[in-house]
PDB file of C-alpha atoms in Angstrom:
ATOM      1  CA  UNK G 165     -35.775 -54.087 -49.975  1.00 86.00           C
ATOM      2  CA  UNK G 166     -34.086 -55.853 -47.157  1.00 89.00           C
ATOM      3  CA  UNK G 167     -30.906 -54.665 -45.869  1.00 92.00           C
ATOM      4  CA  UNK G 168     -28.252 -57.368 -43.583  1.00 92.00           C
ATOM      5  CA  UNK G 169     -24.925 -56.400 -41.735  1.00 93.00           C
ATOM      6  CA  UNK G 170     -22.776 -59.268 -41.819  1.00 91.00           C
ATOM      7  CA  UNK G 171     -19.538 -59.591 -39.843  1.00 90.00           C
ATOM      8  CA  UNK G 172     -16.762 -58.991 -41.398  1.00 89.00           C
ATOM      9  CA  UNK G 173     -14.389 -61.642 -41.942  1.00 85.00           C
ATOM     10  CA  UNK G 174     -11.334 -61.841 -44.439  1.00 80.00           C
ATOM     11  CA  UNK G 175     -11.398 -64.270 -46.851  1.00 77.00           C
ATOM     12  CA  UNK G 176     -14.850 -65.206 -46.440  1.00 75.00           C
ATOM     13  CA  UNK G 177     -15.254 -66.873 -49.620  1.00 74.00           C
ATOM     14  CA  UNK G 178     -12.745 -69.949 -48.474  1.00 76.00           C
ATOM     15  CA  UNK G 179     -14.691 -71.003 -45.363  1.00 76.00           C
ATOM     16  CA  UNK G 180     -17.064 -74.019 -45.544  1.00 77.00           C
ATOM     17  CA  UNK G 181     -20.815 -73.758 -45.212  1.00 76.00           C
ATOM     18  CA  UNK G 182     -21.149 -74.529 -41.603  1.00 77.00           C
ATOM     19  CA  UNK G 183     -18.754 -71.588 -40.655  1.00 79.00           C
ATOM     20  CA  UNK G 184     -20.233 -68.505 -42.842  1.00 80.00           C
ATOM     21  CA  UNK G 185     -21.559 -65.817 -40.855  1.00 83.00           C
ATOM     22  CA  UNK G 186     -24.713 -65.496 -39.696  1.00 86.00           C
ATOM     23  CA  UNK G 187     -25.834 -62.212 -41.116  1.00 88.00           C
ATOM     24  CA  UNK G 188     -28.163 -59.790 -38.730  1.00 89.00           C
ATOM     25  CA  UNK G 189     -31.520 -58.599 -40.836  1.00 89.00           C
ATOM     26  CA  UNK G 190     -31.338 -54.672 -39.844  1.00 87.00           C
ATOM     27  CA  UNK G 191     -34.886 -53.903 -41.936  1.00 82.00           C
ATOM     28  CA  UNK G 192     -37.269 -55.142 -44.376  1.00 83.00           C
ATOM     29  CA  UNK G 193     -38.929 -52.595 -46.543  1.00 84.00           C
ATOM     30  CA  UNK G 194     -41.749 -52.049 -49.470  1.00 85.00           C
ATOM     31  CA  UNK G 195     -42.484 -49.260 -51.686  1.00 84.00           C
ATOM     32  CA  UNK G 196     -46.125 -49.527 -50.483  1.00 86.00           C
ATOM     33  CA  UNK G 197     -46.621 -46.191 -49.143  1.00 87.00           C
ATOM     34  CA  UNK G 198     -46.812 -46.693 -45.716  1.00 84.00           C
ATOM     35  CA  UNK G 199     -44.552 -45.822 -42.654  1.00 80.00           C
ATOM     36  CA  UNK G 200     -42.101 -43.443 -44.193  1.00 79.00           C
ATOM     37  CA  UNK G 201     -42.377 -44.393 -47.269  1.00 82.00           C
ATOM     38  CA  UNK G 202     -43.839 -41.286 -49.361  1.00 84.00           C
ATOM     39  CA  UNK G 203     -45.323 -42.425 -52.386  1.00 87.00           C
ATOM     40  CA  UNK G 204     -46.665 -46.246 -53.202  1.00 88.00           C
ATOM     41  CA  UNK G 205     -45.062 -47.961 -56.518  1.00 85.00           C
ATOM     42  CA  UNK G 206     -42.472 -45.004 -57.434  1.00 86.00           C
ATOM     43  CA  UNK G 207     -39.462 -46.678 -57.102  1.00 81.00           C
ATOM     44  CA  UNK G 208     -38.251 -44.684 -54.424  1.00 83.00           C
ATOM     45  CA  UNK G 209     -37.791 -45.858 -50.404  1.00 78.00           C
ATOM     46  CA  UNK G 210     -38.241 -43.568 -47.872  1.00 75.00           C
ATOM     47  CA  UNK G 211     -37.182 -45.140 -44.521  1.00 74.00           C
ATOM     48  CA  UNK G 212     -36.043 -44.755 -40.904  1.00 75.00           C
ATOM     49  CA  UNK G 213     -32.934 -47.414 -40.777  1.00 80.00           C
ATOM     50  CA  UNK G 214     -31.779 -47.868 -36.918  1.00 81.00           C
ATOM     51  CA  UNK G 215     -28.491 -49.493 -37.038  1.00 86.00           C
ATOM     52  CA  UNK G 216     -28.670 -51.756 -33.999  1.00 83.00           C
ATOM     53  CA  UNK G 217     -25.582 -53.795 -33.745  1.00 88.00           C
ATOM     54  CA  UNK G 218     -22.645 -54.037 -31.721  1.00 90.00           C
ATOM     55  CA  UNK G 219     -19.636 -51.558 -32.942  1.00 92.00           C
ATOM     56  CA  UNK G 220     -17.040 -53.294 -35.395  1.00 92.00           C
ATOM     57  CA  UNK G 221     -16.658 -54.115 -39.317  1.00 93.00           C
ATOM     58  CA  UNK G 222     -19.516 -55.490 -41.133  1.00 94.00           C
ATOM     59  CA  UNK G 223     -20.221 -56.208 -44.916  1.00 92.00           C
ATOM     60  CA  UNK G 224     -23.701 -55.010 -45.299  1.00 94.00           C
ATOM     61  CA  UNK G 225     -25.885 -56.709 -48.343  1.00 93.00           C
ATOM     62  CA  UNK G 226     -28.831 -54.345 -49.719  1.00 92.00           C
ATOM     63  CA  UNK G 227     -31.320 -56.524 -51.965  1.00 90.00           C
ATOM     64  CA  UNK G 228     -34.167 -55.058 -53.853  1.00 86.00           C
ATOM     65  CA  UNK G 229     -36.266 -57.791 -55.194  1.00 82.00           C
ATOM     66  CA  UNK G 230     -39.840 -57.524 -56.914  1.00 80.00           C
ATOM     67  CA  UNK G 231     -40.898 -61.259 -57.166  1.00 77.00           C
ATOM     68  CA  UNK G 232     -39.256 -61.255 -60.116  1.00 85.00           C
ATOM     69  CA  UNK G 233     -35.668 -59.791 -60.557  1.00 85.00           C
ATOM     70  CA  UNK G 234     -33.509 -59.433 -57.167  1.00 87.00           C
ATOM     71  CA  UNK G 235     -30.362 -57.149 -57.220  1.00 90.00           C
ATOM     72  CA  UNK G 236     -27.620 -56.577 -54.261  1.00 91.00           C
ATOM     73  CA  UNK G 237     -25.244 -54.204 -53.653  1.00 92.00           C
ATOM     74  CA  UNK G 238     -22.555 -54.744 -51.204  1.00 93.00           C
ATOM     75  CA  UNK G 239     -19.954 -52.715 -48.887  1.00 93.00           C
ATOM     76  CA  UNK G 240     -18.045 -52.712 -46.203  1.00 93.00           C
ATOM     77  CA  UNK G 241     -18.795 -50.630 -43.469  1.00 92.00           C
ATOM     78  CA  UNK G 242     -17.664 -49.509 -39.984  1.00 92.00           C
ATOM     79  CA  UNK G 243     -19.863 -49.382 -37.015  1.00 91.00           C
ATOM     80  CA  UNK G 244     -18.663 -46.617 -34.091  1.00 88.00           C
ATOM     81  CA  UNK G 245     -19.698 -46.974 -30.814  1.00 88.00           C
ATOM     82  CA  UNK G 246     -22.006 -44.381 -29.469  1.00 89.00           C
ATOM     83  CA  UNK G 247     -20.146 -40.566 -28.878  1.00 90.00           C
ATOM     84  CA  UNK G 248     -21.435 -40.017 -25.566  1.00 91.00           C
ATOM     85  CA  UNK G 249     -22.413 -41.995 -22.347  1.00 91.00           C
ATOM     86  CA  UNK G 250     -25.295 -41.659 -20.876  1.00 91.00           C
ATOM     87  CA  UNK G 251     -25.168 -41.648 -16.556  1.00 90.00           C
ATOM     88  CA  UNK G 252     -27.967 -41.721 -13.937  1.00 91.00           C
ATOM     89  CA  UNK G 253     -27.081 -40.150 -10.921  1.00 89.00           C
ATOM     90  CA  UNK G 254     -30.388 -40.395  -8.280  1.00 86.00           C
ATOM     91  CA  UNK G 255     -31.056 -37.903  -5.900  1.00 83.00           C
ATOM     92  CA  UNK G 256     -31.090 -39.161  -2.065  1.00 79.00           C
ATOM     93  CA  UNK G 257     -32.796 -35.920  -0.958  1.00 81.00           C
ATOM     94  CA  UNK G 258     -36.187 -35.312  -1.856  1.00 78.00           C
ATOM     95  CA  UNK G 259     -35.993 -32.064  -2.202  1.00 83.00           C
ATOM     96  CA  UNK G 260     -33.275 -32.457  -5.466  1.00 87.00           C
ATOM     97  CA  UNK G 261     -34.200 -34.569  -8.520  1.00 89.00           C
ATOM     98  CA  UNK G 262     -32.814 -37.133 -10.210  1.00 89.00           C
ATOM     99  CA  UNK G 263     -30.455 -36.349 -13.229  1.00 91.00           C
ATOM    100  CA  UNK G 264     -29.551 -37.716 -16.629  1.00 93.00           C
ATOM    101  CA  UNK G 265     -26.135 -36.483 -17.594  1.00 93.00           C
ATOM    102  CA  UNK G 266     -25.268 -36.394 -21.491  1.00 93.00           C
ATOM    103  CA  UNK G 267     -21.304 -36.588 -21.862  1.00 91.00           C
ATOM    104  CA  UNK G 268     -19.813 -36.628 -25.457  1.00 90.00           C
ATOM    105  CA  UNK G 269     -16.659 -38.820 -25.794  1.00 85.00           C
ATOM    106  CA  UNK G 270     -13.875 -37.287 -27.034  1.00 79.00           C
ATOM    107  CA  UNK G 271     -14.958 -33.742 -28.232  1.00 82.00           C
ATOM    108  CA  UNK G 272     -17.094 -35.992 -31.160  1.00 88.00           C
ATOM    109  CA  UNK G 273     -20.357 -34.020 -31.386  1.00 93.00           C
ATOM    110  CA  UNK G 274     -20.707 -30.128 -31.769  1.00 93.00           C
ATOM    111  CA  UNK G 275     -20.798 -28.089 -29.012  1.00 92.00           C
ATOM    112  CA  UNK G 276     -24.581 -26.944 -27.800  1.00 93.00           C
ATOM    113  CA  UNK G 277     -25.899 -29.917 -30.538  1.00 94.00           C
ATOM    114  CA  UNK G 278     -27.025 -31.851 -27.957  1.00 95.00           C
ATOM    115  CA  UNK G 279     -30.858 -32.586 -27.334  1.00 96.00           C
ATOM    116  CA  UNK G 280     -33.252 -35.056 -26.062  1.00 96.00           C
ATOM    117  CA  UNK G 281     -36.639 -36.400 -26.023  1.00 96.00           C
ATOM    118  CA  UNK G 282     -37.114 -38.740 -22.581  1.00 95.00           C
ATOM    119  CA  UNK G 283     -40.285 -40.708 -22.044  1.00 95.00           C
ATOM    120  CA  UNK G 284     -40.175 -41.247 -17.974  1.00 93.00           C
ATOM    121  CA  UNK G 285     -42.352 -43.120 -15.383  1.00 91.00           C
ATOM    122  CA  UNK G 286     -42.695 -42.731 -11.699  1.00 83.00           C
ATOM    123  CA  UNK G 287     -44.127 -45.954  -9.651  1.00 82.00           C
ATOM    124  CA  UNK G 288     -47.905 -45.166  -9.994  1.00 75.00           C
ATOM    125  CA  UNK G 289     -46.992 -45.153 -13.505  1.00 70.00           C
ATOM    126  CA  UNK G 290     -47.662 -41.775 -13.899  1.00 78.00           C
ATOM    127  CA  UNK G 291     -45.650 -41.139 -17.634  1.00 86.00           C
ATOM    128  CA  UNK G 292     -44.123 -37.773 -18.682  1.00 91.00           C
ATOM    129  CA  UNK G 293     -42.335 -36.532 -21.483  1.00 94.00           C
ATOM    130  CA  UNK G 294     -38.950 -34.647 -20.951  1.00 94.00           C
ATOM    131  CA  UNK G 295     -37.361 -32.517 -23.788  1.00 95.00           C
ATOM    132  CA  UNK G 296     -34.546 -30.321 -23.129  1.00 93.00           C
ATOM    133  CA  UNK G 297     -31.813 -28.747 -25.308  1.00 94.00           C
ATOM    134  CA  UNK G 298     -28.081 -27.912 -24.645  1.00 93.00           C
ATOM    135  CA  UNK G 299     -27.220 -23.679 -25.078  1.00 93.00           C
ATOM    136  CA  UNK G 300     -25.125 -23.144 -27.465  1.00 92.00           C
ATOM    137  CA  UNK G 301     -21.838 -23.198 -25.458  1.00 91.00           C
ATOM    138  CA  UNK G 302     -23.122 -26.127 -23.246  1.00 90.00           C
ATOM    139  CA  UNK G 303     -21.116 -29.867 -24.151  1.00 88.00           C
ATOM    140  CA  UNK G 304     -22.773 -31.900 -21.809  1.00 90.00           C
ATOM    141  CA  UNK G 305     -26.743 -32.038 -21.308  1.00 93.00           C
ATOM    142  CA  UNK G 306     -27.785 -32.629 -17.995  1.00 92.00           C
ATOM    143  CA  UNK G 307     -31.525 -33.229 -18.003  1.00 93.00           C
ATOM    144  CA  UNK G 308     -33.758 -32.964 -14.145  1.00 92.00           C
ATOM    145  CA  UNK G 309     -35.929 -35.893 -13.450  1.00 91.00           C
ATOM    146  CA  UNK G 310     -38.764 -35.499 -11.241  1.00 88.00           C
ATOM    147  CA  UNK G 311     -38.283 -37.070  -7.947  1.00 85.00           C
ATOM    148  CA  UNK G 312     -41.747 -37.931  -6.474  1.00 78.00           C
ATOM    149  CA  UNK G 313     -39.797 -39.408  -3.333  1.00 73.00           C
ATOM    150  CA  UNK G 314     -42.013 -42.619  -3.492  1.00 79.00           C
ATOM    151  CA  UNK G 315     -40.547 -46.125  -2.936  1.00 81.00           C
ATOM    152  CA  UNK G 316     -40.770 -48.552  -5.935  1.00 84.00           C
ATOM    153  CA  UNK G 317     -39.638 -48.778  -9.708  1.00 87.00           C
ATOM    154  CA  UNK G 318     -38.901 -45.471 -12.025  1.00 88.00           C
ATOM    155  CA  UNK G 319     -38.276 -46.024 -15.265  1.00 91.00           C
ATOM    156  CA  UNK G 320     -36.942 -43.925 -18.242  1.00 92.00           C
ATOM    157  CA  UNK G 321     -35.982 -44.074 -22.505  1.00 94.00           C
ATOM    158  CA  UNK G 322     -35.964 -41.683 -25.272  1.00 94.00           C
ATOM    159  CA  UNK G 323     -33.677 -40.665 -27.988  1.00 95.00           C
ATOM    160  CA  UNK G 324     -30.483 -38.072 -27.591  1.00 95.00           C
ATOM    161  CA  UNK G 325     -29.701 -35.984 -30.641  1.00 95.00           C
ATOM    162  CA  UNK G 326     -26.684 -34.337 -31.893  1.00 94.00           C
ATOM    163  CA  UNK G 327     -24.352 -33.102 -34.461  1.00 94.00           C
ATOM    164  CA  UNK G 328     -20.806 -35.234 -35.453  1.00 91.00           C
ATOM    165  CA  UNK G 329     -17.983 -33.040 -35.543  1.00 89.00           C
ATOM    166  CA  UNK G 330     -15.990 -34.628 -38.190  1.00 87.00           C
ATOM    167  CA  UNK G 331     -19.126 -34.929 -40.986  1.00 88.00           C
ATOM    168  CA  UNK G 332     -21.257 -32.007 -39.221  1.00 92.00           C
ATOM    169  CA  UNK G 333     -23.829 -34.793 -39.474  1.00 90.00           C
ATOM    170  CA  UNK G 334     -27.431 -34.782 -37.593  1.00 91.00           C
ATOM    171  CA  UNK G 335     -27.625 -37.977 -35.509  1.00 91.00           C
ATOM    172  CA  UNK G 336     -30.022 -39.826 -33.414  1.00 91.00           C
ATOM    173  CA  UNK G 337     -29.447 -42.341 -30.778  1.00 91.00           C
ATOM    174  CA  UNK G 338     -31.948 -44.532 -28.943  1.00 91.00           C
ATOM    175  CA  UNK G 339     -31.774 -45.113 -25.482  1.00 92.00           C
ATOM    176  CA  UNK G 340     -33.096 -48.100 -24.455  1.00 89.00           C
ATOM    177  CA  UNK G 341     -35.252 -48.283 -21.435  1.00 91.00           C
ATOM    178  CA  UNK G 342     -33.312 -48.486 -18.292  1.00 92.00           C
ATOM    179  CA  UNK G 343     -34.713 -48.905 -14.701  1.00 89.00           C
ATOM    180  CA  UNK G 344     -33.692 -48.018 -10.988  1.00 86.00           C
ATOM    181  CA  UNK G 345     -35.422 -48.167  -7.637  1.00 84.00           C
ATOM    182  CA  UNK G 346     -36.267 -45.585  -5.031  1.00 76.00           C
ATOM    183  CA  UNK G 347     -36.289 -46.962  -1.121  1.00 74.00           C
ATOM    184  CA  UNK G 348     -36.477 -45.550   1.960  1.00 68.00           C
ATOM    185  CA  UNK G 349     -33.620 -45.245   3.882  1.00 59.00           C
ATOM    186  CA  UNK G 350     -33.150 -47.108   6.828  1.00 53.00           C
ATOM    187  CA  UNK G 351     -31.846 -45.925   9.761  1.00 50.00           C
ATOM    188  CA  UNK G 352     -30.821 -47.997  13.172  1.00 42.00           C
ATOM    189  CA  UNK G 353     -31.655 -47.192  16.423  1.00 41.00           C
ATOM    190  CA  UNK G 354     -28.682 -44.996  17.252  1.00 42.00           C
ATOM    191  CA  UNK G 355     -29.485 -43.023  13.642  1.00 47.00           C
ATOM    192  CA  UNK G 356     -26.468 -44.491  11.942  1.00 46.00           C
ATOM    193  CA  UNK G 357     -26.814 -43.834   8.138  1.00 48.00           C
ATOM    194  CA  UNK G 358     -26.796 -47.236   6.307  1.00 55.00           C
ATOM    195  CA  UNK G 359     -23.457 -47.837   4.843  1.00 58.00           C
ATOM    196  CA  UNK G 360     -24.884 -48.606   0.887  1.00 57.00           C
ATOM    197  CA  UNK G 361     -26.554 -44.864   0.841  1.00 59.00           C
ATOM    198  CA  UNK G 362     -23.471 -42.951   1.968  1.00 64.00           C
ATOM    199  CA  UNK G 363     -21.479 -45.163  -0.750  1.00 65.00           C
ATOM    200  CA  UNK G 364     -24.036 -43.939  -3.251  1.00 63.00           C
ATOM    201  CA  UNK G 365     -24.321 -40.379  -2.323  1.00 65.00           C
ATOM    202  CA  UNK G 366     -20.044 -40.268  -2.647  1.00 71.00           C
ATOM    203  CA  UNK G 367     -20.702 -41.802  -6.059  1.00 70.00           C
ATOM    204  CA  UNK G 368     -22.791 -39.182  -7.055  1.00 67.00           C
ATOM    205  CA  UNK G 369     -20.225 -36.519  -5.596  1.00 73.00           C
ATOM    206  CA  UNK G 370     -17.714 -38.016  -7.624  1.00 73.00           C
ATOM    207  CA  UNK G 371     -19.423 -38.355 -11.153  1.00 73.00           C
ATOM    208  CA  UNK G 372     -20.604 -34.739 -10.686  1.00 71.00           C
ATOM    209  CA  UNK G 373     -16.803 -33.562  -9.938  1.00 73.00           C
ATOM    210  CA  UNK G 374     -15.766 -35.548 -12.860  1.00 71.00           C
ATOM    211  CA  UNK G 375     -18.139 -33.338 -15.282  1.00 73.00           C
ATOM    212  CA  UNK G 376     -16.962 -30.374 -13.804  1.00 72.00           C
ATOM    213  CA  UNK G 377     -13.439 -31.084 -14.165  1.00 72.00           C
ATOM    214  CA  UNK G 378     -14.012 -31.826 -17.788  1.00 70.00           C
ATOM    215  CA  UNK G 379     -16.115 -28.936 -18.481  1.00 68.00           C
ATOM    216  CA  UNK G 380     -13.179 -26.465 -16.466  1.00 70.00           C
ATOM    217  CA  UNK G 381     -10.456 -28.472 -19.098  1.00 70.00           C
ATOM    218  CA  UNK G 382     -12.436 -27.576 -21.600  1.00 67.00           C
ATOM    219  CA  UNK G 383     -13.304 -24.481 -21.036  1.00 69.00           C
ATOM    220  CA  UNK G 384      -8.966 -23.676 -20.518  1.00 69.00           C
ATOM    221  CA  UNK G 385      -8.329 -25.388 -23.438  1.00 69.00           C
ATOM    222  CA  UNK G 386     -10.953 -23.203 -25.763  1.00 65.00           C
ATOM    223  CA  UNK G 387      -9.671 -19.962 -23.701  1.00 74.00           C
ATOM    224  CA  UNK G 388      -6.113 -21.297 -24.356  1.00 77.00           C
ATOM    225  CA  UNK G 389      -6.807 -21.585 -28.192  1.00 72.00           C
ATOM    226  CA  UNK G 390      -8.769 -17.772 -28.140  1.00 78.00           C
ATOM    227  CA  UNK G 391      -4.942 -16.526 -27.069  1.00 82.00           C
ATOM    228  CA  UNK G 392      -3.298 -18.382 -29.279  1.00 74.00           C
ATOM    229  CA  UNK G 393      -5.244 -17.210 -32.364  1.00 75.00           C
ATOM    230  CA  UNK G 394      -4.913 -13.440 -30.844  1.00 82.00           C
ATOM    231  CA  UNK G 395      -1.302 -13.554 -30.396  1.00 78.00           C
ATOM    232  CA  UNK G 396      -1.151 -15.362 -33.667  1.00 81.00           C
ATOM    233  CA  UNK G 397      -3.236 -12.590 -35.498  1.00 82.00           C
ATOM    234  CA  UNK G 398      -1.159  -9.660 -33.423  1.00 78.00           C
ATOM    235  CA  UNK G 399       1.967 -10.942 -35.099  1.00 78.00           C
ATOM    236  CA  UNK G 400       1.210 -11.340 -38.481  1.00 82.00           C
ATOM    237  CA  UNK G 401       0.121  -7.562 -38.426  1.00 79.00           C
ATOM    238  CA  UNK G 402       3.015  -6.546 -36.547  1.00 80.00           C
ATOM    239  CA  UNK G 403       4.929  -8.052 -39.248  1.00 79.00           C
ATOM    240  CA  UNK G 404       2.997  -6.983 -42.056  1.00 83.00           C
ATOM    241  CA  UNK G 405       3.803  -3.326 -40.619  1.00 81.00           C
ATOM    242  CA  UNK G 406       6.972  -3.526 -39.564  1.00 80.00           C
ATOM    243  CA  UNK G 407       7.425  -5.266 -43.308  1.00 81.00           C
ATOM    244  CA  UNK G 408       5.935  -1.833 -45.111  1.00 80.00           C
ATOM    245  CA  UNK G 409       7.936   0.679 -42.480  1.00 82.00           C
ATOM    246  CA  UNK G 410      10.857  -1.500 -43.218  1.00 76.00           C
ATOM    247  CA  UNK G 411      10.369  -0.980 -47.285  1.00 77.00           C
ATOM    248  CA  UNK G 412       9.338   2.798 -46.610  1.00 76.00           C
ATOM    249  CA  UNK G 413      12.439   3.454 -44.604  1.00 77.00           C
ATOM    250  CA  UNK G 414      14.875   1.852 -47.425  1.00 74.00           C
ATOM    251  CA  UNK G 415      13.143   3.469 -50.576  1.00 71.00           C
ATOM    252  CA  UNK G 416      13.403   7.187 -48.229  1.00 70.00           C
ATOM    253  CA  UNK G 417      17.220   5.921 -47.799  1.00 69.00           C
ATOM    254  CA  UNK G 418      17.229   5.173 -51.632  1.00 66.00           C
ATOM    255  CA  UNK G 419      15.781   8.508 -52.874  1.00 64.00           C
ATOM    256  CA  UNK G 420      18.279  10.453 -50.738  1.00 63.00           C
ATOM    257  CA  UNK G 421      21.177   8.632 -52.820  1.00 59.00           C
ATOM    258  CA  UNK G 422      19.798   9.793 -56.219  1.00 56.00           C
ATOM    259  CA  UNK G 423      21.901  12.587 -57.053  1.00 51.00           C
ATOM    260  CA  UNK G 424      19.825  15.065 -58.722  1.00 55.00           C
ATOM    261  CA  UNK G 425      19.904  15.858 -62.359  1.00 53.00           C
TER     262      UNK G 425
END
């Protein structure tokens, strides 16, 4: 089976040769057993399908062939961007690591879904594996890398997990591996701070602030909602009871009309 995303383009069909799309091969797969697949020769493919293309419209082509008959299937599809972004901020004090912040775009994944699996390396290529988990009422994921304060080249990848909103969906995400330097910092002869590491250090500041200003909106907004639904729920029993006092009252007014026999 071989599945290609092509880029969608209207009227397709009318353009010459030369122009068609080039289509991007996403996977080629056999029934043979191995990888994922379960079970050699049943029919059935059991796969891991990465979708790595750039966000948009695509018409994707699935073909099953066998050497002898070949079948497609075709649909359109969209392509989202990724929900979150994914921010290094690096410590300049040895003391503090470096940090990974996880920040979902636009309320998309479930809150406390988040997770993540990050292979890292330090200069003396010294590997580790980082896993750490959102709580439950966490949004963001802010995971601690190690900082060995040692000049040279870190480098760090993985995968980030979480649950869409809309489709209560289980998705992963690969992170591709990303690199940043450690050096020392150099001071002059009257101790003056170079210029590029206070820059950095306000950076920092400033993306931190950011998160915390989004998690305090958030956190109003969800406390705003809470007494909304309790005033909400407070009035439609107030009603409800002042609906039955008000029918009590006029049947007690009613029985004290009936004249009696």
């Amino acid at each position: 089976m071989r599945i290609l995303f092509y880029p969608f383009i209207a009227d397709e069909q009318v353009l010459p040769n030369n122009m068609q799309p080039e289509p991007t091969v996403i996977g080629d797969f056999a029934d043979d057993g191995q990888d994922r697949d379960e079970k050699a020769g049943d029919g059935i493919f059991t796969l891991s399908l990465p979708v790595d293309v750039e966000p948009g419209k695509y018409r994707v082509v699935i073909k099953s062939m066998n050497g002898v008959f070949s079948r497609a299937l075709e649909q359109e599809v969209l392509v989202y961007p990724k929900p979150f972004s994914a921010t290094l901020i690096k410590s300049h004090n040895p003391q503090d690591p470096h940090q990974l912040v996880v920040l979902p775009q636009d309320d998309a994944l479930v809150v406390g879904s988040l997770a993540s699996y990050i292979q890292y390396s330090s200069p003396k290529n010294k590997q580790q594996i980082i896993q750490q988990r959102a709580l439950p009422t966490e949004n963001e994921l802010s995971i601690a890398l190690p900082n060995d304060d040692m000049t040279g080249k870190y480098a760090w990848s993985g995968w980030v997990y979480g649950t869409d909103r809309l489709h209560q969906r289980e998705l992963i995400f690969p992170l591709v591996k990303s690199h940043f330097a450690a050096v020392k910092n150099i001071r002059a002869e009257n101790h003056v701070v170079d210029q590029a590491t206070i820059e950095a250090e306000k950076q920092r500041q400033q993306i931190l602030h950011d998160i915390e200003q989004q998690k305090h909106s958030r956190e109003k907004t969800v406390r705003i909602m809470i007494i909304g639904n309790i005033a909400i729920i407070f009035f439609i029993v107030g009603s409800i009871l002042g609906w039955r006092m008000f029918k009590k009252r006029r049947k007690e007014k009613q029985d004290e009309l009936v004249l009696p026999s």
